[in-house]
GROMACS .gro file of C-alpha atoms in nm:
model
  299
    1MET     CA    1  -9.306 -16.477   3.517
    2LYS     CA    2  -9.418 -16.735   3.256
    3ALA     CA    3  -9.324 -16.684   2.896
    4THR     CA    4  -9.562 -16.704   2.619
    5THR     CA    5  -9.575 -16.693   2.257
    6HIS     CA    6  -9.830 -16.498   2.049
    7THR     CA    7  -9.899 -16.706   1.766
    8GLU     CA    8 -10.159 -16.505   1.631
    9VAL     CA    9  -9.925 -16.261   1.482
   10TYR     CA   10  -9.797 -16.524   1.251
   11ARG     CA   11  -9.966 -16.572   0.904
   12PRO     CA   12  -9.929 -16.871   0.677
   13PHE     CA   13  -9.746 -16.775   0.350
   14SER     CA   14  -9.965 -16.833   0.049
   15GLY     CA   15  -9.778 -16.658  -0.217
   16GLU     CA   16  -9.521 -16.793  -0.474
   17LEU     CA   17  -9.154 -16.724  -0.460
   18LEU     CA   18  -9.001 -16.616  -0.757
   19GLU     CA   19  -8.695 -16.824  -0.873
   20HIS     CA   20  -8.555 -16.571  -1.122
   21PRO     CA   21  -8.653 -16.220  -1.039
   22LEU     CA   22  -8.564 -15.932  -1.282
   23ARG     CA   23  -8.276 -15.795  -1.061
   24PRO     CA   24  -8.137 -15.602  -1.317
   25LEU     CA   25  -8.454 -15.411  -1.383
   26THR     CA   26  -8.477 -15.320  -1.004
   27LEU     CA   27  -8.124 -15.211  -1.023
   28ALA     CA   28  -8.199 -14.993  -1.316
   29ARG     CA   29  -8.515 -14.857  -1.154
   30SER     CA   30  -8.319 -14.759  -0.852
   31ALA     CA   31  -8.047 -14.583  -1.052
   32VAL     CA   32  -8.310 -14.375  -1.238
   33ARG     CA   33  -8.489 -14.282  -0.934
   34LEU     CA   34  -8.163 -14.188  -0.754
   35GLY     CA   35  -8.074 -13.959  -1.066
   36LEU     CA   36  -8.410 -13.805  -1.071
   37ARG     CA   37  -8.417 -13.712  -0.704
   38LYS     CA   38  -8.258 -13.373  -0.763
   39LYS     CA   39  -8.505 -13.178  -0.961
   40LEU     CA   40  -8.301 -12.874  -1.053
   41PRO     CA   41  -8.018 -13.062  -1.234
   42ALA     CA   42  -8.280 -13.278  -1.408
   43PHE     CA   43  -8.454 -12.957  -1.511
   44LEU     CA   44  -8.166 -12.787  -1.664
   45LEU     CA   45  -8.041 -13.098  -1.854
   46PHE     CA   46  -8.348 -13.211  -2.001
   47THR     CA   47  -8.492 -12.838  -2.104
   48PRO     CA   48  -8.250 -12.801  -2.405
   49ALA     CA   49  -8.359 -13.147  -2.530
   50VAL     CA   50  -8.713 -13.034  -2.519
   51ILE     CA   51  -8.639 -12.699  -2.678
   52THR     CA   52  -8.446 -12.865  -2.972
   53ALA     CA   53  -8.726 -13.115  -3.030
   54LEU     CA   54  -8.983 -12.862  -3.047
   55VAL     CA   55  -8.782 -12.659  -3.284
   56GLY     CA   56  -8.722 -12.962  -3.503
   57ALA     CA   57  -9.087 -13.048  -3.501
   58ILE     CA   58  -9.184 -12.678  -3.607
   59ARG     CA   59  -8.929 -12.710  -3.877
   60VAL     CA   60  -9.069 -13.018  -4.022
   61TYR     CA   61  -9.426 -12.890  -3.970
   62LEU     CA   62  -9.364 -12.581  -4.166
   63MET     CA   63  -9.166 -12.786  -4.426
   64TYR     CA   64  -9.503 -12.965  -4.508
   65SER     CA   65  -9.706 -12.656  -4.471
   66PHE     CA   66  -9.512 -12.454  -4.734
   67SER     CA   67  -9.471 -12.758  -4.975
   68ASP     CA   68  -9.831 -12.718  -5.080
   69ILE     CA   69  -9.799 -12.342  -5.183
   70PRO     CA   70  -9.725 -12.316  -5.531
   71GLN     CA   71  -9.377 -12.181  -5.645
   72GLY     CA   72  -9.335 -11.816  -5.723
   73GLN     CA   73  -9.604 -11.662  -5.523
   74GLY     CA   74  -9.489 -11.304  -5.455
   75GLY     CA   75  -9.620 -11.304  -5.120
   76ILE     CA   76  -9.403 -11.595  -4.999
   77SER     CA   77  -9.060 -11.542  -5.190
   78GLY     CA   78  -9.069 -11.209  -5.347
   79ILE     CA   79  -8.930 -11.344  -5.643
   80GLN     CA   80  -9.105 -11.512  -5.937
   81GLY     CA   81  -9.052 -11.881  -5.947
   82ILE     CA   82  -8.851 -11.929  -5.621
   83ASN     CA   83  -8.973 -12.046  -5.286
   84PRO     CA   84  -8.649 -12.013  -5.080
   85LEU     CA   85  -8.838 -12.157  -4.757
   86GLN     CA   86  -8.841 -12.502  -4.886
   87ASP     CA   87  -8.472 -12.476  -4.954
   88ILE     CA   88  -8.403 -12.349  -4.603
   89LEU     CA   89  -8.617 -12.612  -4.425
   90GLY     CA   90  -8.502 -12.923  -4.638
   91ASN     CA   91  -8.671 -13.248  -4.598
   92VAL     CA   92  -8.718 -13.467  -4.305
   93ALA     CA   93  -8.390 -13.658  -4.314
   94THR     CA   94  -8.186 -13.309  -4.321
   95ASN     CA   95  -8.416 -13.192  -4.021
   96VAL     CA   96  -8.333 -13.530  -3.816
   97VAL     CA   97  -7.959 -13.489  -3.895
   98ILE     CA   98  -7.941 -13.127  -3.766
   99PHE     CA   99  -8.154 -13.225  -3.457
  100VAL     CA  100  -7.920 -13.526  -3.361
  101LYS     CA  101  -7.605 -13.338  -3.431
  102THR     CA  102  -7.722 -13.057  -3.204
  103SER     CA  103  -7.913 -13.263  -2.938
  104ALA     CA  104  -7.633 -13.503  -2.913
  105TYR     CA  105  -7.412 -13.268  -2.692
  106PHE     CA  106  -7.700 -13.193  -2.454
  107ALA     CA  107  -7.769 -13.558  -2.430
  108LEU     CA  108  -7.395 -13.613  -2.358
  109LEU     CA  109  -7.410 -13.360  -2.089
  110ALA     CA  110  -7.709 -13.538  -1.928
  111MET     CA  111  -7.582 -13.895  -1.958
  112THR     CA  112  -7.237 -13.774  -1.810
  113TRP     CA  113  -7.396 -13.620  -1.488
  114PHE     CA  114  -7.646 -13.889  -1.414
  115GLY     CA  115  -7.405 -14.197  -1.538
  116ALA     CA  116  -7.079 -14.073  -1.368
  117GLY     CA  117  -7.182 -14.167  -1.023
  118MET     CA  118  -7.369 -14.490  -1.100
  119ILE     CA  119  -7.065 -14.714  -1.029
  120ALA     CA  120  -6.816 -14.466  -0.851
  121ASP     CA  121  -7.075 -14.415  -0.576
  122ASP     CA  122  -7.119 -14.794  -0.557
  123ARG     CA  123  -6.732 -14.831  -0.507
  124ARG     CA  124  -6.739 -14.554  -0.255
  125MET     CA  125  -7.019 -14.673  -0.033
  126GLY     CA  126  -6.942 -15.056  -0.083
  127ALA     CA  127  -7.268 -15.115  -0.232
  128ASN     CA  128  -7.100 -15.365  -0.463
  129LEU     CA  129  -7.037 -15.585  -0.191
  130LEU     CA  130  -7.408 -15.615  -0.120
  131TYR     CA  131  -7.516 -15.641  -0.475
  132PHE     CA  132  -7.296 -15.945  -0.548
  133SER     CA  133  -7.385 -16.111  -0.236
  134ARG     CA  134  -7.750 -16.107  -0.297
  135PRO     CA  135  -7.639 -16.294  -0.536
  136LEU     CA  136  -7.631 -16.067  -0.833
  137THR     CA  137  -7.420 -16.175  -1.129
  138ARG     CA  138  -7.173 -15.964  -1.284
  139GLY     CA  139  -7.387 -15.977  -1.604
  140GLY     CA  140  -7.709 -15.859  -1.417
  141TYR     CA  141  -7.511 -15.576  -1.240
  142LEU     CA  142  -7.396 -15.451  -1.597
  143MET     CA  143  -7.721 -15.474  -1.758
  144GLY     CA  144  -7.894 -15.290  -1.481
  145LYS     CA  145  -7.655 -15.009  -1.489
  146LEU     CA  146  -7.654 -14.995  -1.860
  147ILE     CA  147  -8.035 -15.000  -1.873
  148GLY     CA  148  -8.056 -14.728  -1.598
  149LEU     CA  149  -7.831 -14.484  -1.800
  150MET     CA  150  -7.952 -14.563  -2.152
  151PHE     CA  151  -8.293 -14.454  -1.989
  152PHE     CA  152  -8.159 -14.103  -1.982
  153GLY     CA  153  -8.047 -14.136  -2.327
  154LEU     CA  154  -8.355 -14.228  -2.434
  155LEU     CA  155  -8.522 -13.929  -2.262
  156THR     CA  156  -8.266 -13.673  -2.409
  157LEU     CA  157  -8.232 -13.828  -2.779
  158GLY     CA  158  -8.475 -14.108  -2.840
  159ILE     CA  159  -8.793 -13.954  -2.743
  160PRO     CA  160  -8.714 -13.611  -2.906
  161SER     CA  161  -8.647 -13.789  -3.226
  162PHE     CA  162  -8.968 -13.963  -3.207
  163VAL     CA  163  -9.149 -13.615  -3.152
  164ILE     CA  164  -8.996 -13.516  -3.478
  165LEU     CA  165  -9.079 -13.811  -3.658
  166SER     CA  166  -9.425 -13.818  -3.542
  167THR     CA  167  -9.471 -13.465  -3.648
  168ALA     CA  168  -9.360 -13.556  -4.011
  169VAL     CA  169  -9.603 -13.847  -4.007
  170PHE     CA  170  -9.916 -13.654  -3.911
  171SER     CA  171  -9.834 -13.327  -4.095
  172SER     CA  172  -9.739 -13.484  -4.428
  173PRO     CA  173 -10.033 -13.440  -4.688
  174ASP     CA  174 -10.166 -13.794  -4.779
  175TRP     CA  175  -9.915 -13.972  -4.546
  176SER     CA  176  -9.640 -13.886  -4.803
  177PHE     CA  177  -9.369 -13.933  -4.539
  178LEU     CA  178  -9.461 -14.300  -4.462
  179ARG     CA  179  -9.496 -14.368  -4.850
  180HIS     CA  180  -9.193 -14.207  -4.967
  181GLU     CA  181  -8.939 -14.148  -4.662
  182ALA     CA  182  -9.022 -14.425  -4.413
  183ASP     CA  183  -8.652 -14.530  -4.401
  184VAL     CA  184  -8.587 -14.211  -4.201
  185ILE     CA  185  -8.762 -14.393  -3.904
  186TRP     CA  186  -8.550 -14.714  -3.880
  187LYS     CA  187  -8.233 -14.490  -3.966
  188THR     CA  188  -8.311 -14.274  -3.657
  189ALA     CA  189  -8.381 -14.571  -3.437
  190LEU     CA  190  -8.047 -14.720  -3.528
  191PHE     CA  191  -7.848 -14.402  -3.478
  192ALA     CA  192  -8.002 -14.321  -3.155
  193SER     CA  193  -7.955 -14.691  -3.036
  194ILE     CA  194  -7.580 -14.676  -3.130
  195TRP     CA  195  -7.532 -14.344  -2.995
  196ILE     CA  196  -7.698 -14.431  -2.644
  197LEU     CA  197  -7.527 -14.789  -2.626
  198THR     CA  198  -7.163 -14.639  -2.701
  199VAL     CA  199  -7.198 -14.334  -2.487
  200SER     CA  200  -7.322 -14.547  -2.191
  201SER     CA  201  -7.055 -14.803  -2.222
  202ILE     CA  202  -6.777 -14.506  -2.211
  203VAL     CA  203  -6.936 -14.337  -1.932
  204LEU     CA  204  -6.986 -14.643  -1.712
  205ALA     CA  205  -6.641 -14.754  -1.797
  206LEU     CA  206  -6.476 -14.444  -1.675
  207SER     CA  207  -6.688 -14.430  -1.372
  208SER     CA  208  -6.576 -14.769  -1.264
  209LEU     CA  209  -6.238 -14.641  -1.257
  210VAL     CA  210  -6.260 -14.417  -0.957
  211ASN     CA  211  -6.475 -14.395  -0.648
  212ARG     CA  212  -6.589 -14.043  -0.663
  213LYS     CA  213  -6.844 -13.889  -0.903
  214THR     CA  214  -6.649 -13.559  -0.939
  215LEU     CA  215  -6.350 -13.752  -1.067
  216ALA     CA  216  -6.577 -13.971  -1.298
  217LEU     CA  217  -6.731 -13.631  -1.444
  218THR     CA  218  -6.350 -13.500  -1.494
  219LEU     CA  219  -6.258 -13.846  -1.661
  220VAL     CA  220  -6.563 -13.828  -1.906
  221PHE     CA  221  -6.522 -13.473  -2.011
  222GLY     CA  222  -6.157 -13.497  -2.062
  223THR     CA  223  -6.190 -13.826  -2.263
  224ILE     CA  224  -6.473 -13.703  -2.477
  225ILE     CA  225  -6.485 -13.326  -2.482
  226VAL     CA  226  -6.124 -13.227  -2.442
  227LEU     CA  227  -5.988 -13.524  -2.649
  228ALA     CA  228  -6.250 -13.406  -2.923
  229GLY     CA  229  -6.110 -13.047  -2.901
  230ALA     CA  230  -5.737 -13.155  -2.908
  231ALA     CA  231  -5.790 -13.377  -3.199
  232ASN     CA  232  -5.968 -13.108  -3.402
  233VAL     CA  233  -5.685 -12.877  -3.316
  234ALA     CA  234  -5.404 -13.118  -3.398
  235ALA     CA  235  -5.578 -13.220  -3.723
  236ASN     CA  236  -5.605 -12.845  -3.834
  237LEU     CA  237  -5.239 -12.752  -3.738
  238LEU     CA  238  -5.072 -13.072  -3.862
  239GLU     CA  239  -5.305 -13.107  -4.167
  240VAL     CA  240  -5.373 -13.480  -4.085
  241SER     CA  241  -5.749 -13.527  -4.090
  242GLU     CA  242  -5.717 -13.889  -3.944
  243LEU     CA  243  -5.643 -13.735  -3.616
  244ARG     CA  244  -6.031 -13.630  -3.608
  245LEU     CA  245  -6.109 -13.993  -3.569
  246LEU     CA  246  -6.009 -13.950  -3.187
  247SER     CA  247  -6.303 -13.745  -3.145
  248LEU     CA  248  -6.628 -13.923  -3.067
  249PRO     CA  249  -6.872 -13.643  -3.168
  250TYR     CA  250  -6.710 -13.595  -3.489
  251ASN     CA  251  -6.737 -13.965  -3.583
  252PHE     CA  252  -7.096 -13.969  -3.491
  253GLU     CA  253  -7.158 -13.665  -3.702
  254VAL     CA  254  -6.999 -13.824  -3.998
  255PHE     CA  255  -7.193 -14.159  -3.928
  256ALA     CA  256  -7.510 -13.929  -3.919
  257ASP     CA  257  -7.430 -13.782  -4.254
  258TRP     CA  258  -7.346 -14.119  -4.405
  259LEU     CA  259  -7.656 -14.297  -4.264
  260PHE     CA  260  -7.910 -14.032  -4.376
  261GLY     CA  261  -7.753 -13.967  -4.704
  262GLN     CA  262  -7.635 -13.610  -4.650
  263ALA     CA  263  -7.313 -13.462  -4.816
  264LEU     CA  264  -7.004 -13.563  -4.643
  265ASN     CA  265  -6.732 -13.332  -4.556
  266PRO     CA  266  -6.451 -13.368  -4.824
  267GLU     CA  267  -6.202 -13.489  -4.555
  268ALA     CA  268  -6.435 -13.736  -4.397
  269ASN     CA  269  -6.450 -14.116  -4.441
  270SER     CA  270  -6.738 -14.293  -4.341
  271THR     CA  271  -6.558 -14.627  -4.321
  272HIS     CA  272  -6.284 -14.497  -4.109
  273SER     CA  273  -6.528 -14.327  -3.846
  274LEU     CA  274  -6.748 -14.630  -3.814
  275ILE     CA  275  -6.453 -14.859  -3.740
  276ALA     CA  276  -6.355 -14.573  -3.477
  277LEU     CA  277  -6.687 -14.590  -3.344
  278ALA     CA  278  -6.659 -14.969  -3.299
  279CYS     CA  279  -6.325 -14.927  -3.120
  280PHE     CA  280  -6.483 -14.686  -2.885
  281ALA     CA  281  -6.777 -14.909  -2.804
  282LEU     CA  282  -6.581 -15.223  -2.760
  283GLY     CA  283  -6.304 -15.043  -2.571
  284GLY     CA  284  -6.580 -14.921  -2.338
  285MET     CA  285  -6.754 -15.245  -2.269
  286ALA     CA  286  -6.408 -15.438  -2.227
  287LEU     CA  287  -6.292 -15.167  -1.965
  288LEU     CA  288  -6.635 -15.188  -1.789
  289TRP     CA  289  -6.632 -15.560  -1.769
  290ARG     CA  290  -6.281 -15.582  -1.632
  291ASN     CA  291  -6.321 -15.317  -1.368
  292VAL     CA  292  -6.676 -15.483  -1.271
  293ARG     CA  293  -6.504 -15.826  -1.248
  294LYS     CA  294  -6.262 -15.686  -0.989
  295MET     CA  295  -6.552 -15.559  -0.793
  296GLU     CA  296  -6.730 -15.861  -0.790
  297VAL     CA  297  -6.708 -16.072  -0.454
  298VAL     CA  298  -6.540 -16.416  -0.527
  299GLY     CA  299  -6.680 -16.672  -0.263
   0.00000   0.00000   0.00000
């Protein structure tokens, strides 16, 4: 038998090699696709965000609808000279603060569920050995994981906030929202960005400590939810309000009130809460960088 080579199956390469492909975006896209693979958890976690966004949008729409009605119509208030609906609905900033305080808890649940296994599962399956041998830099790996998790924060907090603001823009008479309250837009974007980045760094940092998603979920809930409850109880029992600074949700609530110009709780201190949030964010990033450095394969 004579060996032959079928050269007709070979084709000359006519494309162009990419020297610096966007590996972090590929890693982020993979994390998003893996997280959305299970439809039921995604449906249960995204539904509250959709509901709260719709409620917020309806409140803003009704606010502008009743703002054109003269004060003191008996059919509306029943009392001459008073329109209580306007006092109840407030302004756009008030409704945004109500939304972010409510929706932040649902967004935290979603980001915890989708982010707890992003690094823990890599450690369990040894996928980090493959990633860092591609090669993929430590910074690229972190960027890919952060972008992937921040995408879920965008779905549960960023986009619903945009829905409420869009309702305010198009339902306000004579574009009054853009002319008089446009600062609410950048304030909302700033709050959502800081919230999403801080929570993402903490969730991924705790995920990098273990090699099981269930353990990572326990760590995240223990660090954020249980610690917040314990700090609140201790502050009430010991009458030391500074203990509430250990609560991440509390600090974000104070930050939201301060940023949007709402009345602060008498015991709240916006400066202390901002410092606490910076410590949470920097601590999460430092821990994440340290743990990923240990995972990196050194040639």
